[in-house]
Amino acid sequence: MKIITSIKEMQQYTKEMQIANKSIGYVPTMGFLHEGHLHLVEHARKENDIVIMSIFVNPLQFGPNEDFDRYPRDFERDELLAENAGVQVIFYPSTMDMYPQELSTSVIVKDRVNVLCGKSREGHFDGVATVLTKLFNIVRPNKAYFGLKDAQQVAVVEGMVRDFNIPVEIVPVEIVREEDGLARSSRNVYLSDVERTESPALYQSLKIAKSKIFEGDRDPQAIKQAIFDYLTEHVDAKVDYVEIYSYPDLKPITLIEGKIIIAIAVKFTKARLIDNMTMLI
Ligand code: AMP
């Protein structure tokens, strides 16, 4: 496995791969790898000749009071996990390389951002879209793999790729969970022991919502209330949002039908956890 830190070298590598007619699958991450990331790699391996993973904690997508400084990092561990998972190249640029001076241009996401995490994390998706525009230009992948754990991110990135005719296929990948249902996340390490015991309630509340819907309940308000009630009963944490929208447009709905997303965010002491289910009714 190669570790490339220079943008120029990364672009050169990709050029060589393209000349050799090798397809590139790309997995962008912020590191501190877990099974969720490795599952994206597995998909990328199956569908491409080369798998490139980037590890970059992007300051642009963190708000001033968020966890950029204390975001968990362990490059040596990531290196081992990525190599064992079959990654050929880790692109690991420094912040100075990615942002040598203040940007004179950035990507502003207009649609699908005034809801869910976009609402409580102002500017977050602009930061995501801007760094991905840079990373797509550096890595030039054929396909890029994104987890549905961040379903709003998938919708935003698909919109951006379409708007800007970026020649990459976005591949959404299902959520990977712990055995007790907690969605895998680098931020799960922030949970206290008690919070970790409570945290499967997020997935439980979504499963309850799903069975209500499959039993015929089509009222988004009633379903949201049922989730909220379950969460407040089972976790000692602040429920940030419980929402149901159409997917991937992320528009409010008055009746549950078509493709929808049920999304929740819960703020524990040090970790804000998100989870969701998308379904077609
Ligand atoms: P992150 O390092 O948190 O920015 O995540 C990098 C990629 O991994 C994103 O596309 C995430 O959606 C995806 N990812 C993170 N956690 C999971 C999970 N539990 N299941 C599937 N994909 C995930």
XYZ file of C-alpha atoms and ligand atoms in Angstrom:
304
model
C 0.000 0.000 0.000
C 1.233 3.460 -0.932
C 0.847 6.530 1.255
C 0.743 9.713 -0.752
C 0.822 13.048 1.013
C 1.497 15.402 -1.889
C -1.337 16.634 -4.110
C 0.938 16.647 -7.163
C 2.025 13.077 -6.567
C -1.591 12.005 -6.111
C -2.554 13.610 -9.422
C 0.431 11.974 -11.123
C -0.513 8.549 -9.751
C -4.088 8.894 -10.999
C -2.852 9.952 -14.418
C -0.687 6.836 -14.638
C -3.608 4.644 -13.617
C -5.823 6.236 -16.245
C -3.182 5.660 -18.929
C -2.979 2.027 -17.794
C -6.786 1.851 -18.140
C -7.320 1.078 -14.453
C -10.601 2.144 -12.880
C -10.380 4.023 -9.591
C -12.774 3.606 -6.684
C -12.463 6.342 -4.095
C -13.412 6.357 -0.416
C -13.147 9.793 1.215
C -12.868 9.655 5.017
C -11.751 11.645 8.025
C -9.912 8.596 9.395
C -10.207 6.819 12.738
C -11.456 3.951 10.646
C -14.141 1.475 11.635
C -16.227 -1.207 9.943
C -18.408 1.445 8.261
C -15.419 2.838 6.353
C -14.111 -0.649 5.591
C -17.452 -1.650 4.156
C -17.147 1.213 1.652
C -13.700 -0.150 0.748
C -15.179 -3.609 0.202
C -17.693 -2.189 -2.274
C -14.982 -0.155 -3.988
C -12.735 -3.209 -4.320
C -15.447 -5.246 -5.988
C -16.170 -2.610 -8.612
C -12.758 -1.103 -9.429
C -9.141 -2.022 -10.214
C -7.662 0.403 -7.678
C -9.008 1.647 -4.352
C -7.862 5.033 -3.090
C -8.872 6.205 0.369
C -8.293 9.731 1.580
C -7.867 10.565 5.226
C -8.339 14.244 5.870
C -10.060 15.937 8.800
C -11.431 18.901 6.921
C -11.477 22.063 9.063
C -13.930 23.763 6.670
C -16.790 21.469 7.635
C -16.512 22.035 11.393
C -18.236 24.930 13.111
C -16.325 27.119 15.605
C -17.811 25.250 18.597
C -17.507 21.782 17.111
C -14.972 19.021 17.673
C -12.294 19.699 15.025
C -9.408 19.823 17.529
C -10.468 16.783 19.486
C -11.738 14.730 16.518
C -10.178 11.263 17.061
C -7.072 10.619 14.972
C -4.793 7.556 14.769
C -2.999 7.321 11.462
C -0.909 4.240 12.307
C -3.985 2.246 13.205
C -5.801 3.513 10.090
C -2.847 2.482 7.938
C -3.045 -1.121 9.175
C -6.817 -1.337 8.811
C -6.774 0.166 5.330
C -3.994 -2.138 4.136
C -5.752 -5.225 5.497
C -8.971 -4.115 3.807
C -7.216 -3.973 0.428
C -6.722 -0.240 -0.082
C -3.910 0.411 -2.604
C -3.342 4.077 -1.805
C -4.021 6.307 1.176
C -4.063 9.967 0.228
C -3.120 11.782 3.422
C -2.595 15.469 2.749
C -1.800 18.074 5.381
C -4.138 20.985 6.076
C -1.412 23.316 4.755
C -1.309 21.412 1.477
C -5.072 21.474 1.077
C -5.507 25.084 2.189
C -2.180 26.918 1.677
C -3.994 30.230 1.652
C -7.534 31.374 2.318
C -9.751 30.125 -0.501
C -10.802 32.717 -3.035
C -13.663 30.458 -4.179
C -15.894 28.058 -2.319
C -18.900 25.886 -3.064
C -22.171 27.044 -1.508
C -24.859 24.390 -1.288
C -28.277 25.941 -1.874
C -30.702 23.064 -1.719
C -31.248 20.329 0.892
C -29.225 22.193 3.553
C -31.804 24.043 5.635
C -32.921 20.806 7.226
C -31.475 18.073 9.465
C -27.745 18.494 10.150
C -27.494 21.437 7.756
C -29.852 23.394 9.984
C -27.928 22.875 13.198
C -24.464 22.861 11.559
C -24.366 26.098 9.608
C -21.887 26.016 6.719
C -21.130 22.322 7.266
C -22.232 21.186 3.815
C -20.480 24.100 2.100
C -17.301 22.798 3.747
C -18.057 19.241 2.637
C -18.871 20.301 -0.941
C -15.778 22.492 -1.179
C -13.349 19.849 0.042
C -14.948 17.171 -2.144
C -14.641 19.392 -5.193
C -10.937 19.653 -4.440
C -10.569 15.944 -3.665
C -12.463 14.866 -6.793
C -10.134 17.078 -8.849
C -7.071 15.604 -7.173
C -8.068 11.919 -7.152
C -10.218 11.912 -10.332
C -12.010 8.671 -9.443
C -14.450 6.760 -11.620
C -16.644 5.990 -8.629
C -16.803 7.461 -5.125
C -18.343 5.609 -2.176
C -20.394 7.314 0.539
C -22.201 5.837 3.519
C -25.940 6.274 3.942
C -25.235 6.880 7.616
C -24.764 10.437 6.315
C -27.759 10.293 3.970
C -28.049 14.084 3.729
C -24.415 14.201 2.633
C -25.148 11.623 -0.081
C -28.067 13.743 -1.343
C -25.993 16.944 -1.291
C -23.015 15.337 -3.061
C -25.224 13.746 -5.713
C -26.748 17.197 -6.342
C -23.332 18.837 -6.604
C -21.954 16.213 -8.994
C -25.013 16.660 -11.194
C -24.918 20.487 -11.034
C -21.222 20.729 -11.885
C -21.020 17.759 -14.276
C -18.271 16.202 -12.224
C -17.315 12.969 -14.008
C -17.685 10.625 -11.047
C -20.374 8.120 -10.137
C -21.576 8.443 -6.542
C -22.256 5.061 -4.952
C -24.339 5.100 -1.736
C -23.598 2.250 0.685
C -25.848 0.925 3.468
C -25.229 1.710 7.155
C -22.950 -0.612 9.126
C -23.981 -1.148 12.754
C -22.654 -2.635 15.959
C -24.330 -5.871 17.030
C -26.700 -3.956 19.299
C -27.756 -1.675 16.446
C -25.676 1.444 17.128
C -24.497 2.877 13.807
C -20.697 2.730 13.651
C -19.090 6.136 13.947
C -15.668 7.525 14.785
C -17.461 9.679 17.353
C -18.801 6.678 19.319
C -15.558 6.760 21.350
C -16.842 9.964 22.969
C -19.703 8.088 24.654
C -19.505 7.360 28.389
C -20.232 3.770 29.454
C -23.791 4.660 30.444
C -24.372 6.575 27.188
C -22.997 3.634 25.202
C -25.572 1.385 26.885
C -28.360 3.814 26.041
C -27.237 4.526 22.467
C -28.882 1.515 20.707
C -32.164 3.328 21.474
C -31.551 5.466 18.370
C -31.841 2.479 16.055
C -34.619 0.971 18.171
C -36.695 4.133 17.755
C -36.225 3.960 13.980
C -37.257 0.314 13.932
C -40.411 1.150 15.889
C -41.191 3.880 13.347
C -40.616 1.454 10.492
C -42.988 -1.143 11.906
C -45.652 1.510 12.498
C -45.320 2.568 8.862
C -45.472 -1.010 7.652
C -48.588 -1.531 9.779
C -50.181 1.283 7.768
C -49.539 4.475 9.757
C -48.930 7.232 7.215
C -48.948 10.300 9.451
C -45.416 11.775 9.741
C -46.335 13.789 12.864
C -47.546 10.713 14.740
C -44.471 8.706 13.729
C -42.118 11.530 14.739
C -43.872 11.792 18.105
C -43.526 8.047 18.679
C -39.771 8.262 17.979
C -39.369 11.302 20.210
C -41.259 9.644 23.063
C -39.179 6.477 22.773
C -35.927 8.442 22.747
C -36.766 10.684 25.696
C -37.751 7.613 27.660
C -34.591 5.644 26.851
C -31.713 8.140 26.625
C -30.515 10.779 29.036
C -29.542 13.153 26.217
C -30.954 16.035 24.208
C -32.913 15.053 21.120
C -31.624 17.484 18.484
C -34.119 16.541 15.774
C -36.542 13.858 14.643
C -37.610 14.433 11.059
C -39.289 12.719 8.147
C -38.699 14.055 4.643
C -38.911 12.915 1.067
C -35.580 11.472 -0.097
C -33.306 12.537 -1.724
C -35.046 15.948 -2.142
C -35.400 16.408 1.647
C -38.736 18.213 1.369
C -41.376 18.181 4.137
C -44.207 15.699 3.613
C -47.703 15.497 5.065
C -48.241 11.871 4.088
C -45.765 9.007 4.182
C -45.453 7.730 0.623
C -42.762 7.275 -2.020
C -39.109 7.343 -0.998
C -38.674 8.842 2.456
C -36.034 9.320 5.119
C -36.585 9.168 8.869
C -33.630 10.927 10.460
C -32.656 11.602 14.050
C -29.848 13.357 15.916
C -29.199 13.053 19.632
C -26.729 15.096 21.649
C -24.975 13.145 24.373
C -22.455 14.854 26.665
C -19.532 14.777 24.207
C -20.997 13.109 21.131
C -23.766 14.158 18.820
C -24.972 10.945 17.159
C -27.074 10.685 14.009
C -28.979 7.792 12.502
C -31.554 7.311 9.793
C -33.590 4.913 7.704
C -34.586 5.430 4.124
C -37.485 3.458 2.725
C -39.801 3.217 -0.250
C -43.501 3.083 0.579
P -16.251 10.060 8.013
O -14.842 9.561 8.200
O -17.054 10.021 9.272
O -16.305 11.371 7.289
O -16.945 9.014 7.072
C -16.407 8.698 5.814
C -17.414 7.913 5.034
O -17.761 6.731 5.736
C -18.724 8.692 4.808
O -19.191 8.436 3.490
C -19.639 8.090 5.825
O -21.006 8.164 5.481
C -19.169 6.639 5.830
N -19.581 5.992 7.064
C -19.335 6.411 8.337
N -19.929 5.596 9.227
C -20.589 4.650 8.503
C -21.404 3.525 8.832
N -21.665 3.207 10.098
N -21.906 2.791 7.828
C -21.650 3.112 6.535
N -20.895 4.157 6.153
C -20.367 4.908 7.116
